[in-house]
Structure formats: structure tokens, C-alpha cells
Coordinates of C-alpha atoms in Angstrom, one line a residue:
X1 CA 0.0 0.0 0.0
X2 CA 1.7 3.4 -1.0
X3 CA 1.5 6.1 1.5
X4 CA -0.3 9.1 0.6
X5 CA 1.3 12.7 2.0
X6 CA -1.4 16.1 2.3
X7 CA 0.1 19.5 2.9
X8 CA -2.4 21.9 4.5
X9 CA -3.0 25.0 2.9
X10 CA -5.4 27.9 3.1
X11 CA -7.7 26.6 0.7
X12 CA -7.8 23.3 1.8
X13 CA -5.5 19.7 1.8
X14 CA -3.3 19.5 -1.5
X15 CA -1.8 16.0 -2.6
X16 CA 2.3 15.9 -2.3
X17 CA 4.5 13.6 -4.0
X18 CA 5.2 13.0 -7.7
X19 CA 1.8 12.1 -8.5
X20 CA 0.4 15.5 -7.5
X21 CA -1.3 17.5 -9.9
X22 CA 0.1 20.7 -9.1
X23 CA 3.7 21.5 -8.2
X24 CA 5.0 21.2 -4.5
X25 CA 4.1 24.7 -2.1
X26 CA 1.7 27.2 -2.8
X27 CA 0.7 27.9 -6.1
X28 CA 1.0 32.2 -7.6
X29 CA -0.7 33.6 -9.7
X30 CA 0.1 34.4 -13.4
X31 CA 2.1 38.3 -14.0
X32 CA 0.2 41.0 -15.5
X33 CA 1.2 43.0 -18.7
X34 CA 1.5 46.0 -16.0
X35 CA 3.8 43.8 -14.0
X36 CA 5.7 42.8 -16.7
X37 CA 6.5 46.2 -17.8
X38 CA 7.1 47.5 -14.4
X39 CA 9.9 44.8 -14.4
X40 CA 11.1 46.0 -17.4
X41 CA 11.3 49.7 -16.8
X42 CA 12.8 49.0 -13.4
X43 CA 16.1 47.2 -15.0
X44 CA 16.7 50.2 -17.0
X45 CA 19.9 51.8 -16.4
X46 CA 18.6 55.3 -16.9
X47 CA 22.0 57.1 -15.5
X48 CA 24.8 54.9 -17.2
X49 CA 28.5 56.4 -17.2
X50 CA 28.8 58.5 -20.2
X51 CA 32.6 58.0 -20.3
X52 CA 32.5 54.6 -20.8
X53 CA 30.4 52.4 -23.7
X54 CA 30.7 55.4 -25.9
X55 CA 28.3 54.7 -28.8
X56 CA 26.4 52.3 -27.3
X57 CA 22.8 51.4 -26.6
X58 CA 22.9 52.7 -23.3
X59 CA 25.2 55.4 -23.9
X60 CA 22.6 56.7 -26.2
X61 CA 20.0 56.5 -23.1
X62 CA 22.1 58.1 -20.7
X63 CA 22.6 61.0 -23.2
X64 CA 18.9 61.3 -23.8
X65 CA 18.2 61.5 -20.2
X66 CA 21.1 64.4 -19.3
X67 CA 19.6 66.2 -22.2
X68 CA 16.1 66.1 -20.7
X69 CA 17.4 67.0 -17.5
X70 CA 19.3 69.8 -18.7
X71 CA 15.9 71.1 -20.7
X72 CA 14.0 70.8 -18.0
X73 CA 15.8 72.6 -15.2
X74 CA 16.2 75.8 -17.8
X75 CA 12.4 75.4 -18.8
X76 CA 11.9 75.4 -15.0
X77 CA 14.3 78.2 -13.7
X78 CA 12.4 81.5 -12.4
X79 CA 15.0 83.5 -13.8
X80 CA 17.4 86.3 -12.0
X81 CA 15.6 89.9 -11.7
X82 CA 18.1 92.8 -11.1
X83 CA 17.4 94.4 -8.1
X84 CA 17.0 98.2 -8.9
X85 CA 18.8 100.4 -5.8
X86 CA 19.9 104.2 -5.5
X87 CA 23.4 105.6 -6.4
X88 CA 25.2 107.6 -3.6
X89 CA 25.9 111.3 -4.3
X90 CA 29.6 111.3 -5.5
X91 CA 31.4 112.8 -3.0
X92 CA 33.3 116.4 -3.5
X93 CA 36.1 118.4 -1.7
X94 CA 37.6 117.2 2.0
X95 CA 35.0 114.4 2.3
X96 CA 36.9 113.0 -1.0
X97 CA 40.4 113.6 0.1
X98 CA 39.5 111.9 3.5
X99 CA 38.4 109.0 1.7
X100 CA 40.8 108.9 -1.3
X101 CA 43.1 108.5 1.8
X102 CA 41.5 105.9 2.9
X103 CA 40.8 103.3 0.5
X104 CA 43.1 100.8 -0.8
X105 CA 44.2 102.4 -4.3
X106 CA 47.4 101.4 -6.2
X107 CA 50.3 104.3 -5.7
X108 CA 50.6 105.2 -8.9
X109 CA 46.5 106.9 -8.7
X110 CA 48.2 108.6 -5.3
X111 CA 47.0 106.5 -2.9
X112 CA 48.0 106.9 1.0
X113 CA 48.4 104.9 3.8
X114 CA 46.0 106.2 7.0
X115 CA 43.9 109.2 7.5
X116 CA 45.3 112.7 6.9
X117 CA 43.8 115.7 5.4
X118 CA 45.3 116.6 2.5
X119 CA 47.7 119.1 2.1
X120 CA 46.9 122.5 1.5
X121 CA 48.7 125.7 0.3
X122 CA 50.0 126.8 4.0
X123 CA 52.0 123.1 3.5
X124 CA 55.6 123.8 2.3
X125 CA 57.2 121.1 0.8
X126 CA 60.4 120.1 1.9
X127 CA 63.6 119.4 -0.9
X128 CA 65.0 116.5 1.3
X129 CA 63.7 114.9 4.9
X130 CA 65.6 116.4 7.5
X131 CA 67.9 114.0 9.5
X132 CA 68.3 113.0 13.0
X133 CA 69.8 114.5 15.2
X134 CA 71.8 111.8 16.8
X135 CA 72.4 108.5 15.9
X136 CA 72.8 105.1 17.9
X137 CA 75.2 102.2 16.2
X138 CA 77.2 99.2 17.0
X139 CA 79.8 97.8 16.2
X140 CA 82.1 94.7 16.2
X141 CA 86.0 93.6 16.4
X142 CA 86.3 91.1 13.9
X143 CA 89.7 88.8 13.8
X144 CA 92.8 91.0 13.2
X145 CA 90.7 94.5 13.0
X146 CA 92.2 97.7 13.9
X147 CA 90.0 100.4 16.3
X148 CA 90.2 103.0 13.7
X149 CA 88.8 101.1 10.8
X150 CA 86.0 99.1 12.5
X151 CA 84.8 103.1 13.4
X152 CA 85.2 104.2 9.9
X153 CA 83.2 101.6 9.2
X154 CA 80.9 101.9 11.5
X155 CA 80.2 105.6 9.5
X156 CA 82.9 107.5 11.8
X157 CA 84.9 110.2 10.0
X158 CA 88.9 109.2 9.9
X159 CA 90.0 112.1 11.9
X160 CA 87.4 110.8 14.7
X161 CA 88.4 107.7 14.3
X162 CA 92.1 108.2 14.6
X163 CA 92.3 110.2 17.5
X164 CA 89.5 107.9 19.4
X165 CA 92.2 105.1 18.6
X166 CA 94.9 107.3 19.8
X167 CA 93.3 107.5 23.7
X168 CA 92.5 104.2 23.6
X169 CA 96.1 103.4 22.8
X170 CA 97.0 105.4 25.9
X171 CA 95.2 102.9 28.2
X172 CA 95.5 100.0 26.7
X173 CA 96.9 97.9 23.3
X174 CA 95.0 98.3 21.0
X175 CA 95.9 95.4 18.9
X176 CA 95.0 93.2 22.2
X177 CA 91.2 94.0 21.7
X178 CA 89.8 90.7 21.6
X179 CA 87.6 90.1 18.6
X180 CA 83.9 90.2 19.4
X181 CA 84.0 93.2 21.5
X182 CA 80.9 95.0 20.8
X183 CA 81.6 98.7 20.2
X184 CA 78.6 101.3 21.3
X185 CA 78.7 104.6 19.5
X186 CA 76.4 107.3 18.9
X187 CA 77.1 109.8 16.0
X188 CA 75.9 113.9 16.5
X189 CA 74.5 116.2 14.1
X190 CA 76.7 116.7 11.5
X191 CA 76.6 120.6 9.4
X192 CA 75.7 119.1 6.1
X193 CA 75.2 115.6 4.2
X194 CA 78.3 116.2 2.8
X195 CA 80.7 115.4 5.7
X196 CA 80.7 112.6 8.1
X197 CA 78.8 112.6 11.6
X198 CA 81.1 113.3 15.0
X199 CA 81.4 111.0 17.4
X200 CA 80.0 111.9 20.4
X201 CA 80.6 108.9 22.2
X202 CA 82.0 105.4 22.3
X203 CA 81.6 102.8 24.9
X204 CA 83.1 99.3 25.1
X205 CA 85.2 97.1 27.1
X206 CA 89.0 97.3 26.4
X207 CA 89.6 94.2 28.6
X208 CA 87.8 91.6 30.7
X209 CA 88.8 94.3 33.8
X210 CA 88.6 97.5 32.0
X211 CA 85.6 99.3 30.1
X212 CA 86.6 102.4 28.6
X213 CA 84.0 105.6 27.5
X214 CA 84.9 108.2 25.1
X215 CA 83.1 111.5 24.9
X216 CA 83.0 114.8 23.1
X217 CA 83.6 117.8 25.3
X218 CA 84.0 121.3 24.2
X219 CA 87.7 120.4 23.8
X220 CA 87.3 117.5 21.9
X221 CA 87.0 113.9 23.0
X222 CA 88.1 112.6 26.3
X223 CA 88.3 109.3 27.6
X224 CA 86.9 107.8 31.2
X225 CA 88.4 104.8 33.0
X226 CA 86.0 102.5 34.4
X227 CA 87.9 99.1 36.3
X228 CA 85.9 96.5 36.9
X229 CA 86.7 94.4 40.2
X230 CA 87.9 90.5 39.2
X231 CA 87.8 87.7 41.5
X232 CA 90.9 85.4 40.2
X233 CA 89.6 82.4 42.6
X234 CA 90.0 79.0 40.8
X235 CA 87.4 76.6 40.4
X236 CA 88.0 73.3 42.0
X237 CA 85.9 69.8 40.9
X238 CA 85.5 66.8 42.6
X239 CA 84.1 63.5 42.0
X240 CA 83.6 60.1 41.2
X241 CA 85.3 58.9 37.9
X242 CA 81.9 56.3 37.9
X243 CA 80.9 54.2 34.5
X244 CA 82.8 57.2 32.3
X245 CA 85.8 60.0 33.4
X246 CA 85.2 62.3 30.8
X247 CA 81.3 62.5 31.1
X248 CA 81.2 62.4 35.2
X249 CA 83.5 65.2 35.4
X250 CA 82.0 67.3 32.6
X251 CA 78.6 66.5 34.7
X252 CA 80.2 67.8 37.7
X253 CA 80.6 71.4 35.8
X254 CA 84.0 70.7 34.5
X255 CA 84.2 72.5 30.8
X256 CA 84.9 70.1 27.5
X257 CA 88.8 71.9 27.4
X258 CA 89.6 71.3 30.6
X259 CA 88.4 67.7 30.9
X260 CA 90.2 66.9 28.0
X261 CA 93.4 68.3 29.2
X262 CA 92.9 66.3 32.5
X263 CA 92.9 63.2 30.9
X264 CA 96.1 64.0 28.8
X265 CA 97.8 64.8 31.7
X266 CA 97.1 61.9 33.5
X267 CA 97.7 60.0 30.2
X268 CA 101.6 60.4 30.9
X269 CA 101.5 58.8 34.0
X270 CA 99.2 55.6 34.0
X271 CA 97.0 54.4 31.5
X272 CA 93.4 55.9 31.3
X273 CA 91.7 52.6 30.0
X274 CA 93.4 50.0 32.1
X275 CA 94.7 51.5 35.5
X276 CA 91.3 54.5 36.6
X277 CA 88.9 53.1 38.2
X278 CA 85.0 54.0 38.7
X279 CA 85.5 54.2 42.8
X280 CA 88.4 56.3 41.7
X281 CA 88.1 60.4 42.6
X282 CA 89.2 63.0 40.0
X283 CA 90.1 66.5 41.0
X284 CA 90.3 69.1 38.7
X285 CA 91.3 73.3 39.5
X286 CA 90.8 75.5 36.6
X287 CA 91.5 79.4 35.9
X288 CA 88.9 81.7 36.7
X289 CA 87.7 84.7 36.2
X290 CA 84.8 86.9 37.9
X291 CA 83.7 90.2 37.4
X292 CA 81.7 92.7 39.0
X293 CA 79.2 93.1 36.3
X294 CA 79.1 89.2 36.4
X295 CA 80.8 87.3 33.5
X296 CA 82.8 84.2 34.2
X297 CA 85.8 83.6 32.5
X298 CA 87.3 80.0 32.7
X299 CA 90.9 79.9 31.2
X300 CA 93.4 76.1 31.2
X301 CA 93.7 73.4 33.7
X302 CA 95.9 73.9 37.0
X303 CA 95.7 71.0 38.7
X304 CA 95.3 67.7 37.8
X305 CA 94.4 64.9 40.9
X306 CA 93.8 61.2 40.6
X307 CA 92.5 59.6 44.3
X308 CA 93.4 55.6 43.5
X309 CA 93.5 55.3 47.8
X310 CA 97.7 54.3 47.9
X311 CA 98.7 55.7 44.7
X312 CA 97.2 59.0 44.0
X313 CA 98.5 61.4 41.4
X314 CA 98.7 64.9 41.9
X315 CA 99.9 67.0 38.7
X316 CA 100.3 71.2 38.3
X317 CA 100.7 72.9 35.2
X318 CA 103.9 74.7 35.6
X319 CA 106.5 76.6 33.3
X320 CA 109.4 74.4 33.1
X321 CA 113.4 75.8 32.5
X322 CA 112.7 75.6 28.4
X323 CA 110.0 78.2 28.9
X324 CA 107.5 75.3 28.3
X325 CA 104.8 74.8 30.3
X326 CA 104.2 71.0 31.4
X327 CA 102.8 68.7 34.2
X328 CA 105.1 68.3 37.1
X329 CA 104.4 66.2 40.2
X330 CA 104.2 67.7 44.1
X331 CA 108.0 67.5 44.1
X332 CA 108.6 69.3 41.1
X333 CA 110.1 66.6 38.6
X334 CA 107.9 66.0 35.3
X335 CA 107.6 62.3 33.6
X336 CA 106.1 61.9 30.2
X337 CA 105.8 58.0 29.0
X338 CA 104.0 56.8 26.5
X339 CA 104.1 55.2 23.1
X340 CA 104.6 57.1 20.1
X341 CA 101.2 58.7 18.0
X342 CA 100.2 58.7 14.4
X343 CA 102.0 61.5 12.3
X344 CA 99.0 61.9 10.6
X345 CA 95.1 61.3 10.7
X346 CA 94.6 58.1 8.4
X347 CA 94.5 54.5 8.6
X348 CA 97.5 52.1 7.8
X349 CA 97.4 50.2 4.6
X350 CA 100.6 48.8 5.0
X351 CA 102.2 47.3 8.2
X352 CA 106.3 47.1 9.5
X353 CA 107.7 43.8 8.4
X354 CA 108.5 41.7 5.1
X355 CA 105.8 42.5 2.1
X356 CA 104.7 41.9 -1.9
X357 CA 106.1 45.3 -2.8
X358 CA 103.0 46.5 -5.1
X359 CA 104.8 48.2 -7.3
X360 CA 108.2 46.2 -7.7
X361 CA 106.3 42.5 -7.8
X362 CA 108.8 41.0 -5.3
X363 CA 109.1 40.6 -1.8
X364 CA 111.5 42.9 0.7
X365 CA 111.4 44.2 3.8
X366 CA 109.1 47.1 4.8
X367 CA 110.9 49.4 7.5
X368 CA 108.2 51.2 8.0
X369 CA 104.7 52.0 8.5
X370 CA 102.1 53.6 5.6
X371 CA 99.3 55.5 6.4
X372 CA 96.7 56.2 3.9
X373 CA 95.2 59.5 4.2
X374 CA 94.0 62.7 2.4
X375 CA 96.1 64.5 -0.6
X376 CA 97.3 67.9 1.6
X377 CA 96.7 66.4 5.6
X378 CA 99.0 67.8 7.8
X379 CA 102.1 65.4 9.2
X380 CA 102.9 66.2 12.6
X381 CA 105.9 65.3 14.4
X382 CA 105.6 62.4 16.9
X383 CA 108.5 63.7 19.6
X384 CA 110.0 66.5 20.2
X385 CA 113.5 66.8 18.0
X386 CA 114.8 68.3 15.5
X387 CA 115.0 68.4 11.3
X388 CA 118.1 66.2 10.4
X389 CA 116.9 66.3 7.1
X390 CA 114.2 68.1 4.5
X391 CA 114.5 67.1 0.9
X392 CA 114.0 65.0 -1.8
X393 CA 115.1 60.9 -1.7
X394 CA 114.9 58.5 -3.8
X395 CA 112.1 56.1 -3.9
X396 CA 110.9 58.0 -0.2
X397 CA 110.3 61.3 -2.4
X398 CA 110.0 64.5 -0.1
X399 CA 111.6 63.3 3.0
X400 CA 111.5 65.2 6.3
X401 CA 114.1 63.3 8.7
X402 CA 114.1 64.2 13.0
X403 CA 116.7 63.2 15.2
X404 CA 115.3 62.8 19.2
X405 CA 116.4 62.6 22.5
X406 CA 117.6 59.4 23.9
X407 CA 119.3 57.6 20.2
X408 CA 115.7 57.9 18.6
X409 CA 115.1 59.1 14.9
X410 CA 112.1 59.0 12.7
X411 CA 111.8 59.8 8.8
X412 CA 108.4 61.0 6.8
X413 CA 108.2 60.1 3.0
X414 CA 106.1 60.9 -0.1
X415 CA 105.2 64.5 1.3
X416 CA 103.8 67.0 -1.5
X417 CA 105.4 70.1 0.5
X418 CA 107.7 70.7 3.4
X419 CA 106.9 72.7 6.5
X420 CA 110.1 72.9 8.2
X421 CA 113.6 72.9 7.2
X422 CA 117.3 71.3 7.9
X423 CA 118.6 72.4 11.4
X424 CA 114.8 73.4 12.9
X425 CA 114.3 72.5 16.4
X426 CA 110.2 71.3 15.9
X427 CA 107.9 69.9 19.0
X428 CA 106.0 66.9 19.4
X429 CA 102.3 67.9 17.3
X430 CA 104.3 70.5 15.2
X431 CA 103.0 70.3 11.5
X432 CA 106.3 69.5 9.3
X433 CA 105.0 68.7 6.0
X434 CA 101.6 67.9 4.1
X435 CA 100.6 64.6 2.8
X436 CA 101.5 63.5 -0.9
X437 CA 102.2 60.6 -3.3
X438 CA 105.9 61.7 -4.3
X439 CA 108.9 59.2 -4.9
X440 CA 107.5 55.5 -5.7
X441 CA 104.4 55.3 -4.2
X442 CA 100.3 54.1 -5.3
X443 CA 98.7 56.9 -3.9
X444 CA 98.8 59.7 -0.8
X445 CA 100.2 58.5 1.8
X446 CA 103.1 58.7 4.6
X447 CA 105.7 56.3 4.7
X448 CA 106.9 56.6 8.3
X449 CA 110.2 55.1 9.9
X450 CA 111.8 54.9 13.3
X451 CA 115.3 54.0 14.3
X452 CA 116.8 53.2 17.8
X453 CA 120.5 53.3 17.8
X454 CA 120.8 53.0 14.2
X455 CA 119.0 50.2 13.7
X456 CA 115.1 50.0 12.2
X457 CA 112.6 48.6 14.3
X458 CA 109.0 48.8 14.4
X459 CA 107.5 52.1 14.9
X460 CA 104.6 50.6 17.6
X461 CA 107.4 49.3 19.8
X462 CA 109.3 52.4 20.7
X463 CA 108.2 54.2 24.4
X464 CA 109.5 57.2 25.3
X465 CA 110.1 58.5 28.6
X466 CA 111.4 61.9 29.4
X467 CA 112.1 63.3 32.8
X468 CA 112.8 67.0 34.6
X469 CA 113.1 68.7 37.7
X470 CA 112.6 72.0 38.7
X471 CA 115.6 73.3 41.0
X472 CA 116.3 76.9 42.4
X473 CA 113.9 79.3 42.2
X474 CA 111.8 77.6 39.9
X475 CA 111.2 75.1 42.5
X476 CA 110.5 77.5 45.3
X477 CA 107.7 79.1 43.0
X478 CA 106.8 76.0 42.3
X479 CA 106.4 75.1 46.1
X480 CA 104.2 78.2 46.6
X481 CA 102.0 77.5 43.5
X482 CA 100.9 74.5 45.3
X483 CA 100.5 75.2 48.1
X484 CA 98.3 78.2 47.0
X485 CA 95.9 75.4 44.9
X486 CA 95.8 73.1 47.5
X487 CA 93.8 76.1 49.9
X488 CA 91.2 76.1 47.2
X489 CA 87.9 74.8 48.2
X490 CA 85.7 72.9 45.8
X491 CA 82.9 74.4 44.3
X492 CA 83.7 78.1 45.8

């Protein structure tokens, strides 16, 4: 017996299964020609892009329909109507001069900035604007500048200028103006364009303890002396050297000069990297300066300590018996050690020892050291000494030889140009010649060689030492100088 299935509808029980009469679900009724076309006119595109499909049906359409839109906004528009209103009575006499002054007109139809009445026949015009009667400037030493020509510079007439210089002279050298000293002058009324203005007065500081002011009097100028009390008290730092020496004592206040000459001084005793430690103490004593008015002036490094608990280092800066001025310990006897520096900035390309030779094709012994740098760097002498030789040899080129203390002599090859000559007594960072590719050689560079007793060696190997000691007088001013630095009190 096959199973017969009903689905219950509105109307009634309708037979399911592939013997039904009628399709499965509810049955809808048959479309309309209205329906129809609504379906059709809604699947019109009636706005299509008219940049694409050019030519097209619907291109066509969407053209039509722009066209009728267009039509039918002008068909619809109500049109613009001018709006009739009354023209102001044109204006006459001062009203239009006020207001010609007023409006914004190009210059050329007169136009004027602000409101002013216009001038009238009691106005006289003038043939040139009358001048000031006194005029404020300043002025500026520049490097090398002389008094008298910064003033005629400045606008001041040369037999002002001149005798200004002249009193200045009288007080102080000129020529020891330091440059940047800012010159205050003001200039009088002067009898006609043709001439230059007086100067009435000048105003400036002469020297960090000295200002000087200049001023016309019925005799001429005269000049005025103002001193200005200086406290010479040295400045004294203390710390902890910490993770870095260099940046704990320029936290501490130290300045970036004196640092730096701290830790070259204490670079000829001990070695900065290996032997200073961060529970270590620096102590520093600089020059200083402090006016009245004050300005701070800090000048080189005094004193130079080094608190390592059983082996502390105490250095002052002192003029030795060559005039020089060097580091000498508390009992007055100076030691400089060290290894010898590069002549010259650069990098080597070519170590001390036996080598291809890369120009020759064969190998030989290299006696020296080349370091590749710049066409025209400075070479600088490594020790004090002085010029054996300065001239041209051989395969070397321009050769600057130095003969030092102690059996020590060092040669510089290849130069370009010599900055010393034969019999010159140099010092250790004194420029002697300028980097160059003479002789045999690939390119700029300096061939550098070092000789102990006679005999070559390697110029990383040498150490130097040199030792001095104060005696006499020297030493009693010595003495004095340090006991004087050690009253100082930090941070005073």
C-alpha cells in the first residue's frame, strides 16, 4: 500500500509527492502586462556612465536622459531679476580727500596709507627729509681689526676715528682687543650731508677688567676709566670617575677643554683605559675669572688629581726651564711615558715587516709603516726633536728626517710640501709637511720610519720617557704655587 502525504493550505488539503497534480508549495498567480513592464522599466539603467560604452545602446539613453534634464531645469528656472537700488551722491572736496586716503588704491592713482587731510597751500614742501639729530650704532672687532677702521666703518669720519684710537692706545693695546668686543657709539649732528657725523661717544670694554667711555667735550673727546673688580679664585671639581671620566667630570661642571686636558695629563703617567677606576676620585682646578658686572671667565687646567687610595696622582701645570709649560708632580720633577702617536690622521694600509712590494712585484722588507690619508693632511711630528733632514730621496720622495732625545730618529716620505727645514728645532704635534704621493708610491700617503741606535725597528714598539726637575727658584715658585691650589675649596 503506498502512502499518501497532504500538505495543509489555506484553501484546503493539496496531494504531495510525484503524483500531485500541481507542483509542491503554494501555487502564484500568473504576471500582468502591468507587471511585466514595471519589471522591465525597473532594469533600465537610466543614468549609465557616459565615459565609458561610448556609442552604445545605453550610452545613447544616458545622453537622452542628461539632455532632458538639462531642458527641463532651464524650462523650470524662475529667472534672476536685477534688483534696482539708489546711487550715492559722489562725494566732493575734503569728504573725497579723507576718503581717497583711505581706501586701498594702487600708488601710482596717489593713494596713501592712514587718514590725513590733505595738504593745503600753508603746507611747504620740503627738498630732502631732515635727518636725526643723533644717531645710535654698533659695532664689532672682527679677527685681526684695527679700532680706527672698524669706526670708519661703522660711518665715523677718519679724523674721529684716529684720534679715538689714539686715547684708547694710551690705556690699553690696541691690537689686544679681543675680537667680538661689541663697540657702542652714537654719531651727532653733523653741518651738512656732505661730511661725516662726529662722534659723540664710544663705549666698550678694552679688557675683561677694563671698560673704557669716550666722549665729546668742548675740547674734543676725552676718555673715562672704568675698572671692573675680578675675583681670580679657581674653580675646583671633585668627583667620582663612575661608568665614564670624561662624562662624570663634565657633569660635575667641568668645561669640555679642561676635561680633555685632565685626561692628557694623566695619560703620561698611568694608562686611562686599564689603570682609573670608577671608585676612583678625580680633581680638577681650573682658571677663573669673575667680574663685578658678572661674567665668568674660565681659562686652562691647573691641577690635575687622581684619588686611586695608595697611589694617588697629583699634577700642576707649571713653566718648566725651556719656557715650556708641562705637568710636574708635588715634588717638582715631570715624567712623560708613553708610546709614540700617528704622524698623521689616516689608517694604515701597509704594516712594518717583510711584504709583496706593489709596485716592484717581489718581496723585501718594509721598515716602515704607511698610512693612507688625504692628498694635503697635515704630518705632525711624533716627539720632540729636530729636522736632520728636509728634501727630496729617492724612492721616499720628499723626505722630512728628526733626530730625538735618547738615540731615537724618525723619517716621513712621499710628502707633497715641506713645512720645516734642515737644522729646525720642531715639537711633538708641530706640523712638518703635508701629505702627498711623491717618490714610488700608489697613492697619498706617509711612509713613516723609526730607528733606535741606528738600527730599524717597528714604529709601535718604541716608548718614550722623558724626565725634569725643577731646582732653584723655579722650584720655590713651584712650592708656593701649590701650596696656594691646594687652599682652594671645591665648588667656591
Amino acid at each position: 500500500m503506498v502512502p499518501t502525504v497532504f500538505l495543509r493550505t489555506v484553501e484546503g488539503l493539496e496531494l504531495a509527492g510525484g503524483t500531485a497534480a500541481r507542483p509542491f508549495g503554494r501555487l502564484t498567480a500568473p504576471a500582468t502586462p502591468i507587471d511585466r513592464l514595471r519589471d522591465a522599466v525597473a532594469g533600465i539603467d537610466w543614468a549609465p556612465d557616459l565615459g565609458t560604452q561610448i556609442g552604445s545602446r545605453s550610452w545613447w539613453r544616458g545622453l537622452v536622459t542628461c539632455t532632458a534634464l538639462c531642458v527641463t531645469t532651464l524650462w523650470l528656472a524662475p529667472g534672476i531679476r536685477p534688483i534696482t537700488g539708489t546711487a550715492p551722491a559722489p562725494l566732493t572736496g575734503t569728504a573725497w580727500e579723507e576718503q581717497r586716503a583711505q581706501t586701498i588704491t594702487p600708488l601710482a592713482w596717489g593713494a596713501d596709507t592712514g587718514r590725513r587731510m590733505a595738504a593745503n597751500d600753508l603746507v611747504a614742501p620740503l627738498a630732502q627729509a631732515p635727518e636725526r639729530p643723533m644717531v645710535e650704532l654698533s659695532a664689532t672687532m672682527g679677527q685681526g681689526d684695527r679700532l680706527a677702521s672698524v669706526l670708519q666703518r661703522a660711518g665715523v669720519g677718519r679724523s674721529d676715528a684716529r684720534a679715538a684710537a689714539d686715547l684708547v692706545a694710551g690705556a690699553v693695546d690696541a691690537d689686544a682687543i679681543p675680537s667680538g668686543t661689541r663697540l657702542a657709539l652714537t654719531l651727532g649732528r653733523r653741518p651738512n650731508r656732505s661730511v661725516a657725523r662726529p662722534l659723540d661717544k664710544l663705549s666698550f670694554r678694552a679688557r675683561f677688567d677694563l671698560a673704557l667711555t669716550l666722549e665729546r667735550t668742548a675740547n674734543g673727546l676725552s676718555m673715562t676709566r672704568q675698572p671692573i673688580a675680578v675675583d681670580a679664585t679657581p674653580l675646583r671639581i671633585q668627583g667620582l670617575v663612575g661608568a665614564s671620566l670624561y662624562r662624570s667630570a663634565r657633569a660635575a661642571g667641568a668645561p669640555a677643554k679642561a676635561v680633555e686636558s685632565y685626561i692628557k695629563a694623566l695619560a703620561t703617567r698611568l694608562s686611562i683605559g686599564r689603570d682609573v677606576a670608577a671608585a676612583d676620585s678625580f680633581d680638577l682646578i681650573v682658571e677663573r675669572e669673575r667680574a663685578a658686572t658678572g661674567e665668568v671667565r674660565l681659562g686652562q687646567l691647573l691641577f690635575a688629581g687622581l684619588d686611586r687610595g695608595a697611589k694617588s696622582i697629583q699634577l700642576v701645570r707649571f713653566e718648566g726651564e725651556r719656557g715650556r709649560a708641562d705637568w710636574f708632580d708635588a715634588k717638582g720633577q715631570t715624567e712623560r711615558r708613553g708610546f709614540m702617536g700617528m704622524p698623521v690622521a689616516g689608517r694604515i694600509t701597509s704594516s712594518y715587516g717583510r711584504r709583496m712590494h706593489p709596485l716592484l712585484g717581489f718581496m723585501r722588507m718594509h721598515k716602515g709603516l704607511d698610512i693612507g690619508a688625504p692628498y694635503g693632511a697635515p704630518i705632525y711630528a711624533v716627539l720632540d726633536g729636530v729636522v736632520q733632514f728636509a728634501g727630496r730621496s729617492g724612492g721616499y720622495g720628499n723626505l722630512v728626517k728628526l733626530r730625538h732625545a735618547g738615540g731615537v730618529a724618525s723619517a716621513y716620505g712621499h710628502m707633497s710640501r715641506f713645512a720645516v727645514r734642515s737644522g729646525t728645532r720642531v715639537r711633538q704635534g708641530q706640523v712638518i709637511g703635508y701629505v702627498g704621493s711623491t717618490g714610488i708610491s700608489t697613492g697619498p700617503h706617509v711612509h713613516w720610519e723609526v730607528w733606535k741606535n741606528g738600527q730599524v725597528v717597528n714604529p709601535k714598539s718604541i716608548t718614550f720617557a722623558n724626565v725634569a726637575q725643577l731646582s732653584g727658584e723655579r722650584l720655590r715658585a713651584f712650592k708656593r704655587q701649590v701650596a696656594t691650589l691646594r687652599t682652594v675649596k671645591p665648588g667656591v
